[in-house]
């Protein structure tokens, strides 16, 4: 995040993915609120335009705001992407504390916090598509404390209107909390290692709407979720000269009830998954990278078979992706990538293999006012 010395910095980012060969039979992942996760799309697919403003309020304090227009599957939505005040206490009894308040992305997991820095992949890892329902952001409060220069602990509490808990139903109030520990290790000739351990809890209190599009495999299904989520998240990033290796492992425990006017379904979900990424900078502007990710679904359901079918819930499935990527960054304000992905949808000892590829680009424009 670029912070201007005076005035306001204005930035505009445009990102788009163009894919070919995506199968219509691709397995659809289910998010924590039982909607279909956003996946690869044939043709001119997911696109995002983000307009952001950044200004310095005082020493070590800033304000940031961003609106974005996201399009996918023929639909687009304009949203307040982020809007927060962030500051670090200096020279006082609160030395080492950081505070962030407003709407922001959680820092409890690596990709959610910073993405794949310097690399432009066409989709998020499977564990984010399903276990996080995309990326976790919400209105909330974050308090961090640097125990040592290389160790930091962070607590976040969110209002509960997010991809895990869903929109609040009625007058009930649900919340999402995270606690994470960051450790940075300088290994001299062995490079630099960053690790993160995160724990997340979230209540679910979601009321769906009959909007005519895919909240589930049955677009007319109106339901309410009531339950809780617990999730562990382990992250690591190793960097040495031209090499970058990163990975994350998630394991979750969901106990929730899905209820319609006439039916109820109890869901116990102990799914887990991981991804691993290796990147090598062959030239200053060129990077070769590969990412392997895998999701293991482990879901038990008790209740009406009609609801199980309507939600398209699997009993056991292990989808996986292998993506190869060539990333070109000719300047700081533009990035291009060519990529090829082989997804596998493993279901009861059978698998279907597809192969799709495409082009992604990201353009950035910015300037400062007086």
mmCIF file of C-alpha atoms in Angstrom, residues 70-318:
data_model
loop_
_atom_site.group_PDB
_atom_site.id
_atom_site.type_symbol
_atom_site.label_atom_id
_atom_site.label_comp_id
_atom_site.label_asym_id
_atom_site.label_seq_id
_atom_site.Cartn_x
_atom_site.Cartn_y
_atom_site.Cartn_z
ATOM 1 C CA UNK A 70 -16.690 -7.471 -9.594
ATOM 2 C CA UNK A 71 -18.174 -9.467 -12.456
ATOM 3 C CA UNK A 72 -18.504 -13.242 -12.791
ATOM 4 C CA UNK A 73 -20.984 -15.552 -14.467
ATOM 5 C CA UNK A 74 -22.676 -12.739 -16.371
ATOM 6 C CA UNK A 75 -23.405 -10.804 -13.180
ATOM 7 C CA UNK A 76 -21.640 -7.799 -11.685
ATOM 8 C CA UNK A 77 -21.765 -6.139 -8.290
ATOM 9 C CA UNK A 78 -20.513 -2.804 -6.962
ATOM 10 C CA UNK A 79 -19.234 -3.044 -3.419
ATOM 11 C CA UNK A 80 -17.329 -1.128 -0.772
ATOM 12 C CA UNK A 81 -14.309 -3.396 -0.898
ATOM 13 C CA UNK A 82 -12.449 -1.918 2.049
ATOM 14 C CA UNK A 83 -12.597 1.165 4.250
ATOM 15 C CA UNK A 84 -10.516 1.406 7.409
ATOM 16 C CA UNK A 85 -8.243 3.444 9.655
ATOM 17 C CA UNK A 86 -4.935 1.807 10.551
ATOM 18 C CA UNK A 87 -2.343 2.940 13.049
ATOM 19 C CA UNK A 88 0.685 1.907 15.088
ATOM 20 C CA UNK A 89 1.371 3.206 18.586
ATOM 21 C CA UNK A 90 4.796 4.820 18.974
ATOM 22 C CA UNK A 91 6.747 6.117 21.973
ATOM 23 C CA UNK A 92 4.123 5.375 24.624
ATOM 24 C CA UNK A 93 2.928 2.686 26.984
ATOM 25 C CA UNK A 94 1.160 1.169 23.965
ATOM 26 C CA UNK A 95 4.411 0.773 22.013
ATOM 27 C CA UNK A 96 4.144 -2.247 19.699
ATOM 28 C CA UNK A 97 0.354 -2.209 19.344
ATOM 29 C CA UNK A 98 -1.388 -1.807 15.977
ATOM 30 C CA UNK A 99 -5.059 -1.029 15.461
ATOM 31 C CA UNK A 100 -7.291 -1.367 12.424
ATOM 32 C CA UNK A 101 -10.990 -0.514 12.432
ATOM 33 C CA UNK A 102 -13.474 -0.554 9.560
ATOM 34 C CA UNK A 103 -13.953 -2.990 6.671
ATOM 35 C CA UNK A 104 -10.882 -5.017 5.756
ATOM 36 C CA UNK A 105 -9.554 -8.440 4.764
ATOM 37 C CA UNK A 106 -8.566 -10.772 7.580
ATOM 38 C CA UNK A 107 -4.828 -11.261 8.096
ATOM 39 C CA UNK A 108 -5.250 -14.643 9.820
ATOM 40 C CA UNK A 109 -4.191 -16.611 6.712
ATOM 41 C CA UNK A 110 -1.494 -15.943 4.111
ATOM 42 C CA UNK A 111 -3.437 -15.756 0.819
ATOM 43 C CA UNK A 112 -6.306 -13.886 2.480
ATOM 44 C CA UNK A 113 -3.812 -11.302 3.733
ATOM 45 C CA UNK A 114 -1.598 -10.753 0.679
ATOM 46 C CA UNK A 115 -2.594 -13.100 -2.143
ATOM 47 C CA UNK A 116 0.191 -14.657 -4.203
ATOM 48 C CA UNK A 117 2.472 -11.611 -4.167
ATOM 49 C CA UNK A 118 3.777 -10.821 -7.642
ATOM 50 C CA UNK A 119 1.911 -13.720 -9.293
ATOM 51 C CA UNK A 120 -1.386 -13.574 -11.182
ATOM 52 C CA UNK A 121 -3.314 -16.861 -10.950
ATOM 53 C CA UNK A 122 -6.776 -17.212 -12.565
ATOM 54 C CA UNK A 123 -8.496 -18.632 -9.462
ATOM 55 C CA UNK A 124 -8.060 -18.757 -5.712
ATOM 56 C CA UNK A 125 -6.861 -22.035 -4.150
ATOM 57 C CA UNK A 126 -9.577 -24.638 -3.600
ATOM 58 C CA UNK A 127 -9.403 -24.244 0.179
ATOM 59 C CA UNK A 128 -10.313 -20.577 -0.214
ATOM 60 C CA UNK A 129 -13.065 -21.238 -2.759
ATOM 61 C CA UNK A 130 -14.748 -23.716 -0.416
ATOM 62 C CA UNK A 131 -13.562 -23.451 3.194
ATOM 63 C CA UNK A 132 -13.415 -19.632 3.190
ATOM 64 C CA UNK A 133 -16.142 -19.030 0.613
ATOM 65 C CA UNK A 134 -13.670 -16.843 -1.291
ATOM 66 C CA UNK A 135 -11.737 -14.431 0.918
ATOM 67 C CA UNK A 136 -12.766 -13.327 4.392
ATOM 68 C CA UNK A 137 -13.510 -9.616 4.748
ATOM 69 C CA UNK A 138 -16.015 -7.831 6.960
ATOM 70 C CA UNK A 139 -16.617 -4.818 9.179
ATOM 71 C CA UNK A 140 -14.603 -5.242 12.322
ATOM 72 C CA UNK A 141 -11.695 -4.468 14.604
ATOM 73 C CA UNK A 142 -8.127 -5.783 14.542
ATOM 74 C CA UNK A 143 -5.641 -5.425 17.402
ATOM 75 C CA UNK A 144 -2.062 -6.594 16.955
ATOM 76 C CA UNK A 145 0.912 -6.675 19.304
ATOM 77 C CA UNK A 146 4.564 -7.183 18.373
ATOM 78 C CA UNK A 147 5.958 -9.438 21.101
ATOM 79 C CA UNK A 148 9.409 -9.156 19.510
ATOM 80 C CA UNK A 149 10.536 -7.513 16.253
ATOM 81 C CA UNK A 150 9.939 -10.886 14.547
ATOM 82 C CA UNK A 151 6.865 -12.147 16.419
ATOM 83 C CA UNK A 152 3.370 -10.690 16.302
ATOM 84 C CA UNK A 153 0.009 -11.794 17.658
ATOM 85 C CA UNK A 154 -3.244 -10.439 16.178
ATOM 86 C CA UNK A 155 -6.861 -10.657 17.282
ATOM 87 C CA UNK A 156 -9.709 -9.782 14.909
ATOM 88 C CA UNK A 157 -13.424 -9.574 15.554
ATOM 89 C CA UNK A 158 -15.934 -9.134 12.736
ATOM 90 C CA UNK A 159 -19.613 -8.225 12.655
ATOM 91 C CA UNK A 160 -20.573 -11.524 11.015
ATOM 92 C CA UNK A 161 -21.860 -10.430 7.601
ATOM 93 C CA UNK A 162 -19.291 -12.375 5.584
ATOM 94 C CA UNK A 163 -18.616 -15.468 3.477
ATOM 95 C CA UNK A 164 -18.513 -17.754 6.535
ATOM 96 C CA UNK A 165 -21.441 -16.714 8.694
ATOM 97 C CA UNK A 166 -23.643 -15.222 5.980
ATOM 98 C CA UNK A 167 -25.978 -12.293 6.329
ATOM 99 C CA UNK A 168 -27.606 -11.795 9.692
ATOM 100 C CA UNK A 169 -31.097 -13.247 9.962
ATOM 101 C CA UNK A 170 -33.747 -11.294 11.824
ATOM 102 C CA UNK A 171 -32.511 -9.581 14.972
ATOM 103 C CA UNK A 172 -29.984 -12.274 15.837
ATOM 104 C CA UNK A 173 -26.350 -11.237 15.983
ATOM 105 C CA UNK A 174 -23.511 -13.453 14.788
ATOM 106 C CA UNK A 175 -19.789 -12.804 14.973
ATOM 107 C CA UNK A 176 -16.547 -14.079 13.472
ATOM 108 C CA UNK A 177 -13.280 -14.036 15.442
ATOM 109 C CA UNK A 178 -9.699 -14.872 14.489
ATOM 110 C CA UNK A 179 -6.490 -15.216 16.476
ATOM 111 C CA UNK A 180 -3.163 -15.537 14.670
ATOM 112 C CA UNK A 181 0.537 -15.730 15.478
ATOM 113 C CA UNK A 182 3.118 -14.524 12.937
ATOM 114 C CA UNK A 183 6.771 -15.514 13.151
ATOM 115 C CA UNK A 184 9.508 -14.162 10.875
ATOM 116 C CA UNK A 185 12.831 -16.041 10.754
ATOM 117 C CA UNK A 186 15.994 -14.789 9.054
ATOM 118 C CA UNK A 187 18.061 -17.862 8.146
ATOM 119 C CA UNK A 188 21.058 -16.043 6.630
ATOM 120 C CA UNK A 189 22.334 -18.205 3.732
ATOM 121 C CA UNK A 190 19.106 -20.240 3.820
ATOM 122 C CA UNK A 191 16.884 -17.286 3.051
ATOM 123 C CA UNK A 192 13.880 -15.914 4.921
ATOM 124 C CA UNK A 193 10.906 -17.797 6.377
ATOM 125 C CA UNK A 194 7.532 -16.378 7.449
ATOM 126 C CA UNK A 195 5.069 -18.607 9.278
ATOM 127 C CA UNK A 196 1.532 -17.998 10.470
ATOM 128 C CA UNK A 197 -0.787 -20.027 12.693
ATOM 129 C CA UNK A 198 -4.416 -18.914 12.703
ATOM 130 C CA UNK A 199 -7.555 -20.035 14.523
ATOM 131 C CA UNK A 200 -11.037 -18.929 13.463
ATOM 132 C CA UNK A 201 -14.464 -19.248 15.033
ATOM 133 C CA UNK A 202 -17.699 -18.058 13.492
ATOM 134 C CA UNK A 203 -21.361 -18.309 14.280
ATOM 135 C CA UNK A 204 -23.744 -18.997 11.416
ATOM 136 C CA UNK A 205 -27.054 -17.197 11.251
ATOM 137 C CA UNK A 206 -27.853 -16.987 7.559
ATOM 138 C CA UNK A 207 -31.198 -16.440 5.842
ATOM 139 C CA UNK A 208 -31.127 -17.056 2.086
ATOM 140 C CA UNK A 209 -33.330 -15.258 -0.397
ATOM 141 C CA UNK A 210 -35.199 -16.491 -3.445
ATOM 142 C CA UNK A 211 -33.148 -14.437 -5.881
ATOM 143 C CA UNK A 212 -33.480 -16.714 -8.897
ATOM 144 C CA UNK A 213 -29.794 -17.577 -9.132
ATOM 145 C CA UNK A 214 -27.573 -20.251 -7.715
ATOM 146 C CA UNK A 215 -27.566 -20.124 -3.936
ATOM 147 C CA UNK A 216 -27.579 -23.906 -4.225
ATOM 148 C CA UNK A 217 -28.201 -26.452 -6.944
ATOM 149 C CA UNK A 218 -31.884 -25.520 -6.500
ATOM 150 C CA UNK A 219 -32.082 -21.771 -7.178
ATOM 151 C CA UNK A 220 -35.599 -21.527 -5.685
ATOM 152 C CA UNK A 221 -34.613 -23.018 -2.336
ATOM 153 C CA UNK A 222 -35.080 -20.650 0.623
ATOM 154 C CA UNK A 223 -33.368 -21.803 3.807
ATOM 155 C CA UNK A 224 -31.857 -20.696 7.094
ATOM 156 C CA UNK A 225 -28.541 -21.806 8.597
ATOM 157 C CA UNK A 226 -27.866 -21.920 12.315
ATOM 158 C CA UNK A 227 -24.624 -23.305 13.741
ATOM 159 C CA UNK A 228 -20.938 -22.640 14.288
ATOM 160 C CA UNK A 229 -17.571 -22.989 12.547
ATOM 161 C CA UNK A 230 -14.129 -23.713 13.983
ATOM 162 C CA UNK A 231 -11.101 -23.657 11.680
ATOM 163 C CA UNK A 232 -7.317 -23.977 11.998
ATOM 164 C CA UNK A 233 -5.080 -22.357 9.351
ATOM 165 C CA UNK A 234 -1.342 -22.985 8.975
ATOM 166 C CA UNK A 235 0.684 -20.867 6.521
ATOM 167 C CA UNK A 236 4.333 -20.613 5.487
ATOM 168 C CA UNK A 237 6.312 -18.536 2.971
ATOM 169 C CA UNK A 238 10.012 -19.153 2.233
ATOM 170 C CA UNK A 239 12.045 -16.816 0.032
ATOM 171 C CA UNK A 240 15.667 -17.023 -1.086
ATOM 172 C CA UNK A 241 17.106 -14.970 -3.921
ATOM 173 C CA UNK A 242 15.037 -16.005 -6.987
ATOM 174 C CA UNK A 243 13.043 -18.734 -5.234
ATOM 175 C CA UNK A 244 9.682 -18.497 -3.512
ATOM 176 C CA UNK A 245 7.882 -21.424 -1.867
ATOM 177 C CA UNK A 246 4.591 -21.070 0.010
ATOM 178 C CA UNK A 247 1.758 -23.228 1.256
ATOM 179 C CA UNK A 248 -1.265 -23.354 3.528
ATOM 180 C CA UNK A 249 -3.209 -26.098 5.270
ATOM 181 C CA UNK A 250 -6.774 -25.644 6.560
ATOM 182 C CA UNK A 251 -8.892 -27.973 8.654
ATOM 183 C CA UNK A 252 -12.405 -27.048 9.739
ATOM 184 C CA UNK A 253 -15.236 -28.322 11.899
ATOM 185 C CA UNK A 254 -18.768 -27.136 11.081
ATOM 186 C CA UNK A 255 -21.917 -28.138 12.945
ATOM 187 C CA UNK A 256 -24.958 -26.445 11.501
ATOM 188 C CA UNK A 257 -28.644 -26.953 10.737
ATOM 189 C CA UNK A 258 -30.170 -26.050 7.381
ATOM 190 C CA UNK A 259 -33.902 -25.517 7.663
ATOM 191 C CA UNK A 260 -36.712 -24.732 5.238
ATOM 192 C CA UNK A 261 -40.392 -24.235 6.006
ATOM 193 C CA UNK A 262 -40.957 -27.985 6.087
ATOM 194 C CA UNK A 263 -37.584 -29.746 6.252
ATOM 195 C CA UNK A 264 -34.415 -29.756 8.322
ATOM 196 C CA UNK A 265 -30.921 -31.061 7.627
ATOM 197 C CA UNK A 266 -28.127 -31.470 10.177
ATOM 198 C CA UNK A 267 -24.650 -31.020 8.687
ATOM 199 C CA UNK A 268 -21.306 -32.016 10.197
ATOM 200 C CA UNK A 269 -18.397 -30.933 8.021
ATOM 201 C CA UNK A 270 -14.789 -31.849 8.854
ATOM 202 C CA UNK A 271 -13.268 -31.005 5.476
ATOM 203 C CA UNK A 272 -9.617 -30.059 5.058
ATOM 204 C CA UNK A 273 -7.229 -29.076 2.303
ATOM 205 C CA UNK A 274 -3.963 -27.481 1.304
ATOM 206 C CA UNK A 275 -2.018 -25.868 -1.499
ATOM 207 C CA UNK A 276 1.665 -25.622 -2.313
ATOM 208 C CA UNK A 277 3.277 -23.059 -4.612
ATOM 209 C CA UNK A 278 6.791 -22.930 -6.077
ATOM 210 C CA UNK A 279 8.031 -19.942 -8.107
ATOM 211 C CA UNK A 280 11.382 -19.164 -9.738
ATOM 212 C CA UNK A 281 12.440 -15.836 -11.244
ATOM 213 C CA UNK A 282 14.225 -16.736 -14.482
ATOM 214 C CA UNK A 283 14.725 -13.089 -15.519
ATOM 215 C CA UNK A 284 13.972 -9.787 -13.721
ATOM 216 C CA UNK A 285 10.605 -9.519 -15.506
ATOM 217 C CA UNK A 286 9.766 -13.217 -15.878
ATOM 218 C CA UNK A 287 8.684 -15.776 -13.274
ATOM 219 C CA UNK A 288 7.792 -19.454 -13.706
ATOM 220 C CA UNK A 289 5.417 -20.847 -11.084
ATOM 221 C CA UNK A 290 3.337 -23.901 -10.321
ATOM 222 C CA UNK A 291 0.601 -24.398 -7.730
ATOM 223 C CA UNK A 292 -0.941 -27.667 -6.596
ATOM 224 C CA UNK A 293 -4.038 -27.552 -4.427
ATOM 225 C CA UNK A 294 -6.320 -30.229 -3.058
ATOM 226 C CA UNK A 295 -9.521 -30.291 -1.019
ATOM 227 C CA UNK A 296 -10.767 -33.291 0.951
ATOM 228 C CA UNK A 297 -14.484 -33.070 1.700
ATOM 229 C CA UNK A 298 -15.714 -34.982 4.738
ATOM 230 C CA UNK A 299 -19.396 -34.240 5.285
ATOM 231 C CA UNK A 300 -22.015 -36.178 7.246
ATOM 232 C CA UNK A 301 -25.671 -35.223 6.886
ATOM 233 C CA UNK A 302 -28.756 -36.265 8.826
ATOM 234 C CA UNK A 303 -32.219 -35.379 7.627
ATOM 235 C CA UNK A 304 -34.326 -35.106 4.502
ATOM 236 C CA UNK A 305 -32.786 -36.584 1.366
ATOM 237 C CA UNK A 306 -34.442 -33.881 -0.736
ATOM 238 C CA UNK A 307 -32.348 -31.216 0.992
ATOM 239 C CA UNK A 308 -29.142 -33.219 0.542
ATOM 240 C CA UNK A 309 -29.895 -33.402 -3.182
ATOM 241 C CA UNK A 310 -30.902 -29.735 -3.382
ATOM 242 C CA UNK A 311 -27.654 -28.567 -1.780
ATOM 243 C CA UNK A 312 -25.603 -31.004 -3.865
ATOM 244 C CA UNK A 313 -23.654 -32.023 -0.772
ATOM 245 C CA UNK A 314 -20.969 -34.677 -1.363
ATOM 246 C CA UNK A 315 -20.240 -37.388 1.161
ATOM 247 C CA UNK A 316 -16.613 -37.775 0.133
ATOM 248 C CA UNK A 317 -14.745 -36.057 -2.654
ATOM 249 C CA UNK A 318 -11.187 -34.836 -3.250
#
